[in-house]
mmCIF file of C-alpha atoms in Angstrom:
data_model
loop_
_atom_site.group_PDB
_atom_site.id
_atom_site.type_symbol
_atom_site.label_atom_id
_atom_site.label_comp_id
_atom_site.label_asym_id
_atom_site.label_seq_id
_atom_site.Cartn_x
_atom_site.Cartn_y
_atom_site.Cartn_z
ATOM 1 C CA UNK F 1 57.493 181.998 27.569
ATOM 2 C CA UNK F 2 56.834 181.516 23.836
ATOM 3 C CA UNK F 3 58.087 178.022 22.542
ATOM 4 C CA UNK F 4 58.332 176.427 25.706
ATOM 5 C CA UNK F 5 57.057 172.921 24.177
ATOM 6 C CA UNK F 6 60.282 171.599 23.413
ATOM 7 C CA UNK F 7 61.747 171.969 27.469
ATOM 8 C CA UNK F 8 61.990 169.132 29.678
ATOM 9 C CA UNK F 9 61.879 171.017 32.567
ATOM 10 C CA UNK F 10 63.035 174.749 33.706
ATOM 11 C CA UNK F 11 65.892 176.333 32.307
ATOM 12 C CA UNK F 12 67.398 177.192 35.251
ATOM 13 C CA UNK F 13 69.940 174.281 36.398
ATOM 14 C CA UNK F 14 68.957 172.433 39.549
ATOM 15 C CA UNK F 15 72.086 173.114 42.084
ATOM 16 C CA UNK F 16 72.559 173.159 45.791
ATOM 17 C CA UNK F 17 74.811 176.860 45.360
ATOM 18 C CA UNK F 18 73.119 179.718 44.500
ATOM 19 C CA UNK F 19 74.090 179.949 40.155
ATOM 20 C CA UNK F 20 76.986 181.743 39.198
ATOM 21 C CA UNK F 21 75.399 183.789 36.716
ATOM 22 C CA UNK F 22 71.385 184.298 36.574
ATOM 23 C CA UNK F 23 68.730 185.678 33.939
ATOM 24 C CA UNK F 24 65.365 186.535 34.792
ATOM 25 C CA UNK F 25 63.131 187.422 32.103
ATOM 26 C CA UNK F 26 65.698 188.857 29.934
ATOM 27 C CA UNK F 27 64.459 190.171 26.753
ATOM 28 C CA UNK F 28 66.582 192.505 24.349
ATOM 29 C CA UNK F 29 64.652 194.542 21.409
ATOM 30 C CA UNK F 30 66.688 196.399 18.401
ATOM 31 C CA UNK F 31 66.043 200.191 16.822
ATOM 32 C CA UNK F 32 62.686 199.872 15.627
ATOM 33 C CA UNK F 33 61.226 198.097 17.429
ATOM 34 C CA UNK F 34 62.033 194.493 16.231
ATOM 35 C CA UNK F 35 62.818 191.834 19.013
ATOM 36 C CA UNK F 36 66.196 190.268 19.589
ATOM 37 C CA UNK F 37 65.202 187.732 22.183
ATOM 38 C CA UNK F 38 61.902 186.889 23.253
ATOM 39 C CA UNK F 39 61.407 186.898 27.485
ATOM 40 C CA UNK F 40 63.761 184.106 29.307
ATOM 41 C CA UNK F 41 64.882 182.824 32.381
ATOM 42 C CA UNK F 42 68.483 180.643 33.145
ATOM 43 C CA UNK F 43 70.554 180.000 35.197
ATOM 44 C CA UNK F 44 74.364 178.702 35.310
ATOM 45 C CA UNK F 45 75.060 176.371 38.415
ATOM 46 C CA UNK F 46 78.787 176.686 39.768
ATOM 47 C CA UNK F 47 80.871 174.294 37.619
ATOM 48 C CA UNK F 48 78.234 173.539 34.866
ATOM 49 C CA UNK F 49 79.011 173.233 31.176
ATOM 50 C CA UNK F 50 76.097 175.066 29.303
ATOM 51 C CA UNK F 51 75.859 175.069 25.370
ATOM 52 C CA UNK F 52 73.684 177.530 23.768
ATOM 53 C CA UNK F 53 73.348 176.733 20.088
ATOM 54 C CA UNK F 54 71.086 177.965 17.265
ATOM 55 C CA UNK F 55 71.111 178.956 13.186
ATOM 56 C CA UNK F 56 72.903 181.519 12.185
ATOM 57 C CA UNK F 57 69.911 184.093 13.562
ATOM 58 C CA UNK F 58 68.383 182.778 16.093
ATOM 59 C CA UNK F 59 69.625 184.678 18.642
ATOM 60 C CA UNK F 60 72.588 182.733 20.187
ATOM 61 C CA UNK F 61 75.146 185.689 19.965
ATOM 62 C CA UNK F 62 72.563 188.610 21.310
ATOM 63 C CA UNK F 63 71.951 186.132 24.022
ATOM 64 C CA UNK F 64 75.756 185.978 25.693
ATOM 65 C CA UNK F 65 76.334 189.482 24.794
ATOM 66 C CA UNK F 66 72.931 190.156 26.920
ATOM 67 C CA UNK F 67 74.448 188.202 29.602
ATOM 68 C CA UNK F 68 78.013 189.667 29.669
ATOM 69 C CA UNK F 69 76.259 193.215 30.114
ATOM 70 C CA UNK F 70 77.553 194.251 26.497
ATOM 71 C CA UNK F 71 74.171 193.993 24.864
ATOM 72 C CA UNK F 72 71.015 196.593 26.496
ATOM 73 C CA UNK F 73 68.415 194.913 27.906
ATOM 74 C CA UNK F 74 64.671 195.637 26.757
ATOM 75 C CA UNK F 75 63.475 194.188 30.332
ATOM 76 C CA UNK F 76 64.322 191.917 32.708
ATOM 77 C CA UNK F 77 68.138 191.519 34.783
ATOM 78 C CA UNK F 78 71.252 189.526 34.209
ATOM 79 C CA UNK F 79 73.032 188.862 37.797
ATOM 80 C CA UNK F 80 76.428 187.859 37.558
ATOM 81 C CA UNK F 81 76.563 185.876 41.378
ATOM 82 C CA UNK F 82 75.201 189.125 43.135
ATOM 83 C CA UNK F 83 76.133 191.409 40.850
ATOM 84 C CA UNK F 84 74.051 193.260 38.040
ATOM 85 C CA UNK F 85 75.221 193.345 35.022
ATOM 86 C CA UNK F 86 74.766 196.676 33.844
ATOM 87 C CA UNK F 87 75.781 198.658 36.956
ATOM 88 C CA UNK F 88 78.520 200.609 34.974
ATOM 89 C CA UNK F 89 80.311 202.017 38.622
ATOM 90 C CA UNK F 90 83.720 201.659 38.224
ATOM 91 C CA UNK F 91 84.011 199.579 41.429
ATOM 92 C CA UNK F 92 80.879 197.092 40.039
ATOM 93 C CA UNK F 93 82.490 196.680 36.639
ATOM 94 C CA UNK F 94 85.790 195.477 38.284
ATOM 95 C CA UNK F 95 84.295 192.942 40.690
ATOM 96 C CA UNK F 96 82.324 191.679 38.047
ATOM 97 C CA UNK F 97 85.786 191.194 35.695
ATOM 98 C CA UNK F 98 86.175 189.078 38.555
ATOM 99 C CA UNK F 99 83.639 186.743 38.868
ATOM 100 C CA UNK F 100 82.538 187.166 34.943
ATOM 101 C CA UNK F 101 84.755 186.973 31.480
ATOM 102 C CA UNK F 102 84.087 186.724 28.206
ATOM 103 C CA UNK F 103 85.987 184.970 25.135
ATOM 104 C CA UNK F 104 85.485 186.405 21.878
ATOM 105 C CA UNK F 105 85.442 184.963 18.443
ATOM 106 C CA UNK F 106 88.014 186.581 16.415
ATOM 107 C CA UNK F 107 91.136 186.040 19.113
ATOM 108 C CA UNK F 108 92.985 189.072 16.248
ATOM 109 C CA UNK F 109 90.544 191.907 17.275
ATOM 110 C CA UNK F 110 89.797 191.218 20.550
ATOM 111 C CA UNK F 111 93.560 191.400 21.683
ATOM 112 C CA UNK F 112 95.131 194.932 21.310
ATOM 113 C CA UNK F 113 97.601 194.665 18.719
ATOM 114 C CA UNK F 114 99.646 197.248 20.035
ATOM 115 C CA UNK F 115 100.294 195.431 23.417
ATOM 116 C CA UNK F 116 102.865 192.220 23.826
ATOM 117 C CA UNK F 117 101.690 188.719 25.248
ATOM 118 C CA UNK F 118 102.695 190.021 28.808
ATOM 119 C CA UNK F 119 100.843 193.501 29.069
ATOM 120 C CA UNK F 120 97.594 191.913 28.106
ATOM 121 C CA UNK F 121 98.302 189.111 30.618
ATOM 122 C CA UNK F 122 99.231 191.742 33.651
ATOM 123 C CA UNK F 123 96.547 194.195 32.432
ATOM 124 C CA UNK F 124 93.825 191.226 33.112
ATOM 125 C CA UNK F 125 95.717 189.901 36.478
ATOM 126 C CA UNK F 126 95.648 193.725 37.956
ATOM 127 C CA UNK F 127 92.448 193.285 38.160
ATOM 128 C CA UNK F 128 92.115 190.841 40.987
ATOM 129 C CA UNK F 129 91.194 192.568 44.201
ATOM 130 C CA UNK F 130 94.739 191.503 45.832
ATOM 131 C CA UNK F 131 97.113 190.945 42.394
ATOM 132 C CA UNK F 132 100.888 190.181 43.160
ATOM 133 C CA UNK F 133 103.516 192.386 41.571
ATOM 134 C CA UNK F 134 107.223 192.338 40.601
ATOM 135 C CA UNK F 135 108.833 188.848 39.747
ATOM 136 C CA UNK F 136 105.359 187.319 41.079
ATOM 137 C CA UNK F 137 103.350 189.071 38.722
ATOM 138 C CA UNK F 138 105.773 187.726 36.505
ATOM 139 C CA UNK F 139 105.675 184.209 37.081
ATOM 140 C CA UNK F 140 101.940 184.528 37.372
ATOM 141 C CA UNK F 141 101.876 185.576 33.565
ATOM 142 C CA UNK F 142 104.321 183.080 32.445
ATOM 143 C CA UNK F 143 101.873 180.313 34.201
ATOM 144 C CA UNK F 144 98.563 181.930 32.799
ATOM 145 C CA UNK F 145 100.216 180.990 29.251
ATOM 146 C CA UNK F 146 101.829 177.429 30.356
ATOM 147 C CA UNK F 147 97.837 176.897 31.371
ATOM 148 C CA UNK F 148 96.670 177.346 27.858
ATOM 149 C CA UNK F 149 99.296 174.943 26.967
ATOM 150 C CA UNK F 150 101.507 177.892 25.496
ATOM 151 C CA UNK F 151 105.211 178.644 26.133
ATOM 152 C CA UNK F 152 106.290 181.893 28.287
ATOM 153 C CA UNK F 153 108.292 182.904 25.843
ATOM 154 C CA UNK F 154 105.586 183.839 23.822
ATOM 155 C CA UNK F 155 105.086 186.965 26.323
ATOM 156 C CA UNK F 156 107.643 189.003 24.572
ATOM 157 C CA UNK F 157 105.806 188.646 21.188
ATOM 158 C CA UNK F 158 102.706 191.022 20.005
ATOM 159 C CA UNK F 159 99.090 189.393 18.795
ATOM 160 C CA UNK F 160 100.817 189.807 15.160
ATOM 161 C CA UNK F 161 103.268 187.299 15.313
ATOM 162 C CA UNK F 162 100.905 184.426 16.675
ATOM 163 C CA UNK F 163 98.815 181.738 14.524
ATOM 164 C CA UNK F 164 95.075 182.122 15.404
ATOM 165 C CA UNK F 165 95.065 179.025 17.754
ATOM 166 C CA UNK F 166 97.908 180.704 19.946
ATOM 167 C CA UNK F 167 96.022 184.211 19.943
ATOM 168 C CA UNK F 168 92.741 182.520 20.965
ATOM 169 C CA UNK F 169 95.074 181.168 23.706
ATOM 170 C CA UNK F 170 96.243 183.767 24.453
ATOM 171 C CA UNK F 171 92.200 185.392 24.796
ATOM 172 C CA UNK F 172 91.436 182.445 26.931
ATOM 173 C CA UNK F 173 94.507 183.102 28.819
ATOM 174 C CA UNK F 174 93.519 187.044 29.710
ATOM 175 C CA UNK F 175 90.155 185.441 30.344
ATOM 176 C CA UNK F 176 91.006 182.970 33.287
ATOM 177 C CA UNK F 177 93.327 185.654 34.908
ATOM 178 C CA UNK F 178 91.200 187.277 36.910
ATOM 179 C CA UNK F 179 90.092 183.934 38.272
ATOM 180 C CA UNK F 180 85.994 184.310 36.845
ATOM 181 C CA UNK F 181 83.492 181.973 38.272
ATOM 182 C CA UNK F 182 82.194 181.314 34.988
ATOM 183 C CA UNK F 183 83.412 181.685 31.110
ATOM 184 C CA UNK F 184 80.761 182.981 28.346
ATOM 185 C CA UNK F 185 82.512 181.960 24.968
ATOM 186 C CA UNK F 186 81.079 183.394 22.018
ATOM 187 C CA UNK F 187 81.923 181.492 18.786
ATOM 188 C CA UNK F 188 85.239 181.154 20.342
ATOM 189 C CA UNK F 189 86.199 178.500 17.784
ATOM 190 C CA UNK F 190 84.097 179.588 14.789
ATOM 191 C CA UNK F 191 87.259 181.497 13.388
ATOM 192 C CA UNK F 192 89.556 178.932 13.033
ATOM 193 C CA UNK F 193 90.565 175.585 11.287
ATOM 194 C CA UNK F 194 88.961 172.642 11.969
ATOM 195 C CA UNK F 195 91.688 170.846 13.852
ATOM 196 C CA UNK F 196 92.571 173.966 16.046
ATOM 197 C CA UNK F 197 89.210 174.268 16.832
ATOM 198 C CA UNK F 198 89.007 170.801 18.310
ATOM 199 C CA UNK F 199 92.344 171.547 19.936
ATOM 200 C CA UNK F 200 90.921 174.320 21.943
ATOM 201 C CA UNK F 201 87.498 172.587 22.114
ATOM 202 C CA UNK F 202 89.509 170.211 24.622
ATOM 203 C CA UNK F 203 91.261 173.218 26.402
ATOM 204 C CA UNK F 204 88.165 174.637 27.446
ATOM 205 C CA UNK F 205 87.080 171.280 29.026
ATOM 206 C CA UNK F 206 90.161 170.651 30.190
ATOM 207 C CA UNK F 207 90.512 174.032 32.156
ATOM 208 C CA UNK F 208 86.988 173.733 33.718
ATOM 209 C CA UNK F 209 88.230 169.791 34.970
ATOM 210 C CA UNK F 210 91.269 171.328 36.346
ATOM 211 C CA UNK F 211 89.930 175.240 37.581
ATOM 212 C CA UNK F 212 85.864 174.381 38.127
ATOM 213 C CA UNK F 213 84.799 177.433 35.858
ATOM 214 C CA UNK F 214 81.692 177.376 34.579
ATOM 215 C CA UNK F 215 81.191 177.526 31.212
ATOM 216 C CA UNK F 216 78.558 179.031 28.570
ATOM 217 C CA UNK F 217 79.592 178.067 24.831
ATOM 218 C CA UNK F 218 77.731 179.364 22.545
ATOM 219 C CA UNK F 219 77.852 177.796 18.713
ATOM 220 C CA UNK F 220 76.215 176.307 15.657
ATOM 221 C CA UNK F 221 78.267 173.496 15.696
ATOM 222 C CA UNK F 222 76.641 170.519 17.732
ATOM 223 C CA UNK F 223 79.112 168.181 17.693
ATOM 224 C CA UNK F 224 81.676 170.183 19.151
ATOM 225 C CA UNK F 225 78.894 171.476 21.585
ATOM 226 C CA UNK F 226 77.671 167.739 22.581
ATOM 227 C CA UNK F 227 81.587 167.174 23.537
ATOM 228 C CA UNK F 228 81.753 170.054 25.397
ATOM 229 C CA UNK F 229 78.586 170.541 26.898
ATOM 230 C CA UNK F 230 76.370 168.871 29.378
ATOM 231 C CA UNK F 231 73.426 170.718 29.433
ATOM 232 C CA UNK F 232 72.026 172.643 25.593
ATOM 233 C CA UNK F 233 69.633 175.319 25.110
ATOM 234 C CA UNK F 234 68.647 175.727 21.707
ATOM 235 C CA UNK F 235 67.302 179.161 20.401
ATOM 236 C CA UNK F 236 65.687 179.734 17.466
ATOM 237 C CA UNK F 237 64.312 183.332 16.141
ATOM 238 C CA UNK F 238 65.217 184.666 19.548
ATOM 239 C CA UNK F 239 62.884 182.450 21.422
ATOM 240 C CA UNK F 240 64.289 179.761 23.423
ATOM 241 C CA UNK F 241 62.579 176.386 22.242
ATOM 242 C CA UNK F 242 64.266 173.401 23.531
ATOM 243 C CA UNK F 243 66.528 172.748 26.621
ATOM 244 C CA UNK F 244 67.780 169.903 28.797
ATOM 245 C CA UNK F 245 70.516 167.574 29.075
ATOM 246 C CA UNK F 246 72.481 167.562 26.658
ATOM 247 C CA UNK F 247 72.421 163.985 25.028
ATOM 248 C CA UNK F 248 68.308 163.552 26.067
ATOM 249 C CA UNK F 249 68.103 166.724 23.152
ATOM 250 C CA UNK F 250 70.269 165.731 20.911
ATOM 251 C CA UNK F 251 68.994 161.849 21.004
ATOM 252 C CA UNK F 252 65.090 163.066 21.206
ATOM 253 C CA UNK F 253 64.692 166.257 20.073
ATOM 254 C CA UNK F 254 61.586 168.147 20.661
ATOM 255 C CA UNK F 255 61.734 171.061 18.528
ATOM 256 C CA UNK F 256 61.853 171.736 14.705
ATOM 257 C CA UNK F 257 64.445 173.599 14.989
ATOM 258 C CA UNK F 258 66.928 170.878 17.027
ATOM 259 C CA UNK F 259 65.780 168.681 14.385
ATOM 260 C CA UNK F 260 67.368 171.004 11.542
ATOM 261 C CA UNK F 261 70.251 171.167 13.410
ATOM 262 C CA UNK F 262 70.812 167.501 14.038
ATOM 263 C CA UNK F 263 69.947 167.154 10.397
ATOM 264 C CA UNK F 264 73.078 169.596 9.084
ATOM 265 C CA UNK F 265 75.823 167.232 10.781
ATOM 266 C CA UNK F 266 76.809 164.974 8.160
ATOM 267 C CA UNK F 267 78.825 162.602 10.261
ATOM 268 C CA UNK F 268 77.849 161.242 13.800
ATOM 269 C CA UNK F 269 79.310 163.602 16.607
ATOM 270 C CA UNK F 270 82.881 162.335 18.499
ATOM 271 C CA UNK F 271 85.135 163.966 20.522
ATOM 272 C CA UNK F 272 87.074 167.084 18.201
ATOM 273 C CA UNK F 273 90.051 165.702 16.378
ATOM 274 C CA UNK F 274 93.366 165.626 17.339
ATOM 275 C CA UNK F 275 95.437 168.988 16.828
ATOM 276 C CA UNK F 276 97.829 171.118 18.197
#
């Protein structure tokens, strides 16, 4: 693998369970020939907090869109537990809903505007292979949004008439309903203020303390990463160039390109500040 200097060891995370989600010499290319990602192996252990992070470029964003099957793949497969990610049969795309979701940057695109708070949610919990209905389905909704630390009532309203923080929520909300194994968030905080993005920062950690989803997060922003995260990968110009724990990185980084990185925080990294 090209840049493989900066790794203290293999990408794939040591673990006694077979990984939730699995890449083995992924590679994506663009029209013309030019290369999105260089060849790479991971792996995401059940449980496990992964940050990918990178300059605006490097490759962070074709990387869990590659994973989530949303991005074609130039060689190599993407298994999501024992499923592969780009078998488009209807019955493989729903069991992988189930074991894989994905949380989006902008939380006002990504949620139909046309549906309320409660279609999304029961849209997202149909998909489990044995969802309840009626007043069940109901309560199930109303708890998916008292999860994300938002009030049921909310269900009644459309993505319109919620702040960005709720309709990220909301996103993360839709996400866990199925009840994935593992969480690829893309950005998911980029879009909003600084505070809210702290606020939901601490969601996501708190969710994976209290469910044991696995996490990817994917960002530029290292200190909200070295919060989050426990292990980093760090891309640059689609080549994967430094990985390992996450404070070992970020206290001896390898690579140029963690170094640029570390040097663009201003302030030394603490946990996200306070917010709603």
């Amino acid at each position: 693998m090209r840049g493989s200097e900066g790794h203290r060891g293999p990408c794939p995370a040591p673990a006694a369970s077979p990984p939730v989600l699995e890449a083995r010499a992924l590679a994506v290319t663009y029209p013309g020939g030019k290369e999105g990602l260089a060849p790479l192996d991971l792996a995401v252990a059940p449980g496990e907090r992964l940050g990918i992070v990178g300059e605006s470029g490097s490759g962070k964003s074709t990387l869990v869109r590659a994973l989530a099957g949303l991005e074609p793949h130039a060689r190599g497969e993407v298994r999501a537990g024992t499923l592969p990610v780009l078998d488009q049969r209807r019955e493989s795309r729903r069991a992988r809903a189930r074991h894989l979701q994905m949380i989006f940057q902008d939380p006002y695109h990504s949620l139909n505007p046309r549906h309320s708070v409660r279609r999304i949610l029961r849209e997202a919990i149909a998909v489990r292979e044995d969802p309840p209905r009626g007043d069940a389905l109901e309560a199930e909704a109303a708890d998916l949004l008292r999860s994300v630390r938002l009030d049921p009532a909310l269900l009644h309203r459309k993505p319109h008439a919620l702040s960005g923080g709720q309709r990220q929520r909301v996103s993360i909300a839709r996400a866990l309903a199925p009840r994935p194994a593992v969480l690829l968030c893309d950005e998911a905080v980029s879009a909003l203020d600084v505070s809210t993005q702290g606020a939901i920062v601490r969601l996501l950690r708190a969710l994976h303390e209290e469910r044991g989803v696995a996490l990817v997060f994917v960002s530029h922003d290292l200190p909200l990463v070295e919060y989050l995260c426990t292990r980093l990968l760090v891309l640059d110009r689609g080549t994967l160039v430094e990985s390992g724990p996450t404070a070992e990185v970020c206290r001896q980084p390898r690579a140029e390109a963690t170094r640029r990185l570390l040097r663009s925080v201003l302030l030394p990294p603490a946990e996200p500040v306070a917010g709603p």
